[in-house]
C-alpha cells in the first residue's frame, strides 16, 4: 500500500495513495495507523483524497481504529472523501460512526480543538493538572 506521512506538531497526516482500498489491504492499513499510537505525536489525520473505492472491511476497520485512538486519548480524523467512497461507507451505515471532514484544514482544526479539550478536561477544579 502506498502512502505518504507528513508530521505536524500535534498530528500526522497520512495520505493514502491508492485508488482502491481492498479488503486484503486491511491489515497493512491497520499496522500503518496503529503504529502512530507508539510515537510521540499520536493524533492522525487520514487523507483519502486519492481513494476512489473502499471495500466494506476497510470501512469497518477504520471505525474500529478511530475508536481505538479515542479510547487512548488521541484524535483520528478522516478527510477528503471522494463521493463514491462516502456513498459506500454511508450505504454500510459506517459514515455516521466516523469523524469525517471535507478538507484537511478542517481535520487539523478538529485535532487541535480536541487537544485543547483534553488539556482542559485533565485539569481539576482548582486549575491543577491531575
PDB file of C-alpha atoms in Angstrom:
ATOM      1  CA  UNK A   1       0.000   0.000   0.000  1.00  0.00           C
ATOM      2  CA  UNK A   2       1.356   3.393  -0.952  1.00  0.00           C
ATOM      3  CA  UNK A   3       1.041   6.261   1.500  1.00  0.00           C
ATOM      4  CA  UNK A   4       2.756   9.487   2.494  1.00  0.00           C
ATOM      5  CA  UNK A   5       3.225  10.712   6.060  1.00  0.00           C
ATOM      6  CA  UNK A   6       3.522  14.409   6.853  1.00  0.00           C
ATOM      7  CA  UNK A   7       4.346  15.103  10.507  1.00  0.00           C
ATOM      8  CA  UNK A   8       2.995  18.261  12.087  1.00  0.00           C
ATOM      9  CA  UNK A   9       3.436  19.487  15.656  1.00  0.00           C
ATOM     10  CA  UNK A  10       0.296  17.828  17.070  1.00  0.00           C
ATOM     11  CA  UNK A  11      -0.567  15.174  14.450  1.00  0.00           C
ATOM     12  CA  UNK A  12       0.464  13.099  11.460  1.00  0.00           C
ATOM     13  CA  UNK A  13      -1.276  13.497   8.111  1.00  0.00           C
ATOM     14  CA  UNK A  14      -1.313  10.108   6.401  1.00  0.00           C
ATOM     15  CA  UNK A  15      -2.283  10.366   2.756  1.00  0.00           C
ATOM     16  CA  UNK A  16      -3.214   7.060   1.162  1.00  0.00           C
ATOM     17  CA  UNK A  17      -2.047   6.948  -2.435  1.00  0.00           C
ATOM     18  CA  UNK A  18      -4.163   4.074  -3.711  1.00  0.00           C
ATOM     19  CA  UNK A  19      -7.197   4.265  -5.981  1.00  0.00           C
ATOM     20  CA  UNK A  20      -8.907   1.305  -4.282  1.00  0.00           C
ATOM     21  CA  UNK A  21      -8.571   0.133  -0.695  1.00  0.00           C
ATOM     22  CA  UNK A  22      -9.350  -3.564  -0.959  1.00  0.00           C
ATOM     23  CA  UNK A  23     -10.190  -5.954   1.863  1.00  0.00           C
ATOM     24  CA  UNK A  24      -6.774  -7.618   1.566  1.00  0.00           C
ATOM     25  CA  UNK A  25      -5.149  -4.275   2.498  1.00  0.00           C
ATOM     26  CA  UNK A  26      -6.920  -4.092   5.873  1.00  0.00           C
ATOM     27  CA  UNK A  27      -4.065  -5.496   7.972  1.00  0.00           C
ATOM     28  CA  UNK A  28      -1.481  -3.262   6.297  1.00  0.00           C
ATOM     29  CA  UNK A  29      -3.664  -0.177   6.804  1.00  0.00           C
ATOM     30  CA  UNK A  30      -4.211  -1.087  10.457  1.00  0.00           C
ATOM     31  CA  UNK A  31      -0.462  -1.574  11.036  1.00  0.00           C
ATOM     32  CA  UNK A  32       0.308   1.761   9.404  1.00  0.00           C
ATOM     33  CA  UNK A  33      -2.197   3.635  11.560  1.00  0.00           C
ATOM     34  CA  UNK A  34      -1.773   1.800  14.880  1.00  0.00           C
ATOM     35  CA  UNK A  35       1.992   2.355  14.794  1.00  0.00           C
ATOM     36  CA  UNK A  36       1.237   6.035  15.429  1.00  0.00           C
ATOM     37  CA  UNK A  37      -0.067   5.227  18.901  1.00  0.00           C
ATOM     38  CA  UNK A  38       3.527   4.390  19.855  1.00  0.00           C
ATOM     39  CA  UNK A  39       5.010   7.677  18.610  1.00  0.00           C
ATOM     40  CA  UNK A  40       5.389  10.990  20.412  1.00  0.00           C
ATOM     41  CA  UNK A  41       2.778  12.559  18.123  1.00  0.00           C
ATOM     42  CA  UNK A  42      -0.201  10.206  18.319  1.00  0.00           C
ATOM     43  CA  UNK A  43      -3.053  12.091  16.580  1.00  0.00           C
ATOM     44  CA  UNK A  44      -3.818  11.123  12.981  1.00  0.00           C
ATOM     45  CA  UNK A  45      -5.493  12.843  10.058  1.00  0.00           C
ATOM     46  CA  UNK A  46      -6.189  10.257   7.360  1.00  0.00           C
ATOM     47  CA  UNK A  47      -6.389  11.892   3.942  1.00  0.00           C
ATOM     48  CA  UNK A  48      -8.263   9.742   1.421  1.00  0.00           C
ATOM     49  CA  UNK A  49      -8.273  12.221  -1.479  1.00  0.00           C
ATOM     50  CA  UNK A  50      -6.746   9.685  -3.915  1.00  0.00           C
ATOM     51  CA  UNK A  51      -9.022   6.811  -2.912  1.00  0.00           C
ATOM     52  CA  UNK A  52     -11.952   6.236  -5.241  1.00  0.00           C
ATOM     53  CA  UNK A  53     -13.276   2.985  -3.773  1.00  0.00           C
ATOM     54  CA  UNK A  54     -13.160   1.063  -0.479  1.00  0.00           C
ATOM     55  CA  UNK A  55     -14.270  -2.424   0.443  1.00  0.00           C
ATOM     56  CA  UNK A  56     -16.610  -2.786   3.420  1.00  0.00           C
ATOM     57  CA  UNK A  57     -13.851  -4.413   5.504  1.00  0.00           C
ATOM     58  CA  UNK A  58     -11.737  -1.260   5.199  1.00  0.00           C
ATOM     59  CA  UNK A  59     -14.624   0.899   6.376  1.00  0.00           C
ATOM     60  CA  UNK A  60     -15.274  -1.367   9.350  1.00  0.00           C
ATOM     61  CA  UNK A  61     -11.570  -1.303  10.205  1.00  0.00           C
ATOM     62  CA  UNK A  62     -11.477   2.495  10.079  1.00  0.00           C
ATOM     63  CA  UNK A  63     -14.382   2.699  12.539  1.00  0.00           C
ATOM     64  CA  UNK A  64     -12.591   0.319  14.924  1.00  0.00           C
ATOM     65  CA  UNK A  65      -9.280   2.176  14.553  1.00  0.00           C
ATOM     66  CA  UNK A  66     -10.926   5.514  15.246  1.00  0.00           C
ATOM     67  CA  UNK A  67     -12.461   4.063  18.411  1.00  0.00           C
ATOM     68  CA  UNK A  68      -9.071   2.719  19.495  1.00  0.00           C
ATOM     69  CA  UNK A  69      -7.455   6.135  19.058  1.00  0.00           C
ATOM     70  CA  UNK A  70     -10.173   7.872  21.078  1.00  0.00           C
ATOM     71  CA  UNK A  71     -10.036   5.228  23.822  1.00  0.00           C
ATOM     72  CA  UNK A  72      -6.330   6.029  24.138  1.00  0.00           C
ATOM     73  CA  UNK A  73      -6.967   9.791  24.316  1.00  0.00           C
ATOM     74  CA  UNK A  74      -5.878  10.628  20.773  1.00  0.00           C
ATOM     75  CA  UNK A  75      -7.618  12.057  17.724  1.00  0.00           C
ATOM     76  CA  UNK A  76      -8.368  10.264  14.464  1.00  0.00           C
ATOM     77  CA  UNK A  77      -9.999  12.300  11.693  1.00  0.00           C
ATOM     78  CA  UNK A  78     -10.656  11.273   8.092  1.00  0.00           C
ATOM     79  CA  UNK A  79     -10.752  13.908   5.366  1.00  0.00           C
ATOM     80  CA  UNK A  80     -11.209  14.427   1.624  1.00  0.00           C
ATOM     81  CA  UNK A  81     -13.555  11.506   0.993  1.00  0.00           C
ATOM     82  CA  UNK A  82     -14.436  11.106  -2.655  1.00  0.00           C
ATOM     83  CA  UNK A  83     -18.171  10.817  -3.438  1.00  0.00           C
ATOM     84  CA  UNK A  84     -18.078   7.062  -4.267  1.00  0.00           C
ATOM     85  CA  UNK A  85     -16.214   6.294  -1.019  1.00  0.00           C
ATOM     86  CA  UNK A  86     -18.606   8.420   1.006  1.00  0.00           C
ATOM     87  CA  UNK A  87     -21.581   6.689  -0.627  1.00  0.00           C
ATOM     88  CA  UNK A  88     -20.143   3.213   0.015  1.00  0.00           C
ATOM     89  CA  UNK A  89     -19.486   3.984   3.692  1.00  0.00           C
ATOM     90  CA  UNK A  90     -22.927   5.564   4.064  1.00  0.00           C
ATOM     91  CA  UNK A  91     -24.597   2.533   2.463  1.00  0.00           C
ATOM     92  CA  UNK A  92     -22.990   0.302   5.124  1.00  0.00           C
ATOM     93  CA  UNK A  93     -24.011   2.751   7.900  1.00  0.00           C
ATOM     94  CA  UNK A  94     -20.339   3.358   8.713  1.00  0.00           C
ATOM     95  CA  UNK A  95     -20.058   7.009   7.719  1.00  0.00           C
ATOM     96  CA  UNK A  96     -22.158   8.209  10.650  1.00  0.00           C
ATOM     97  CA  UNK A  97     -19.724   6.468  13.031  1.00  0.00           C
ATOM     98  CA  UNK A  98     -16.669   8.257  11.628  1.00  0.00           C
ATOM     99  CA  UNK A  99     -15.133  11.623  12.382  1.00  0.00           C
ATOM    100  CA  UNK A 100     -15.036  12.984   8.809  1.00  0.00           C
ATOM    101  CA  UNK A 101     -14.301  16.449   7.429  1.00  0.00           C
ATOM    102  CA  UNK A 102     -14.474  17.751   3.853  1.00  0.00           C
ATOM    103  CA  UNK A 103     -10.942  19.203   3.913  1.00  0.00           C
ATOM    104  CA  UNK A 104      -7.582  18.536   5.524  1.00  0.00           C
ATOM    105  CA  UNK A 105      -7.596  22.018   7.033  1.00  0.00           C
ATOM    106  CA  UNK A 106     -10.861  21.284   8.857  1.00  0.00           C
ATOM    107  CA  UNK A 107      -9.409  17.992  10.092  1.00  0.00           C
ATOM    108  CA  UNK A 108      -6.435  19.908  11.531  1.00  0.00           C
ATOM    109  CA  UNK A 109      -8.881  22.220  13.314  1.00  0.00           C
ATOM    110  CA  UNK A 110     -10.707  19.283  14.882  1.00  0.00           C
ATOM    111  CA  UNK A 111      -7.474  17.697  16.112  1.00  0.00           C
ATOM    112  CA  UNK A 112      -6.352  20.983  17.645  1.00  0.00           C
ATOM    113  CA  UNK A 113      -9.742  21.554  19.302  1.00  0.00           C
ATOM    114  CA  UNK A 114      -9.760  18.023  20.702  1.00  0.00           C
ATOM    115  CA  UNK A 115      -6.246  18.563  22.069  1.00  0.00           C
ATOM    116  CA  UNK A 116      -7.419  21.713  23.854  1.00  0.00           C
ATOM    117  CA  UNK A 117     -10.473  19.876  25.166  1.00  0.00           C
ATOM    118  CA  UNK A 118      -8.331  17.022  26.526  1.00  0.00           C
ATOM    119  CA  UNK A 119      -5.996  19.516  28.214  1.00  0.00           C
ATOM    120  CA  UNK A 120      -8.970  21.345  29.718  1.00  0.00           C
ATOM    121  CA  UNK A 121     -10.572  18.130  30.978  1.00  0.00           C
ATOM    122  CA  UNK A 122      -7.304  16.926  32.518  1.00  0.00           C
ATOM    123  CA  UNK A 123      -7.267  19.910  34.892  1.00  0.00           C
ATOM    124  CA  UNK A 124      -9.022  19.676  38.248  1.00  0.00           C
ATOM    125  CA  UNK A 125     -11.422  22.396  39.522  1.00  0.00           C
ATOM    126  CA  UNK A 126      -8.574  24.252  41.263  1.00  0.00           C
ATOM    127  CA  UNK A 127      -6.752  24.599  37.929  1.00  0.00           C
ATOM    128  CA  UNK A 128      -4.146  21.999  38.818  1.00  0.00           C
ATOM    129  CA  UNK A 129      -3.432  19.146  36.470  1.00  0.00           C
ATOM    130  CA  UNK A 130      -4.414  15.740  37.717  1.00  0.00           C
TER     131      UNK A 130
END
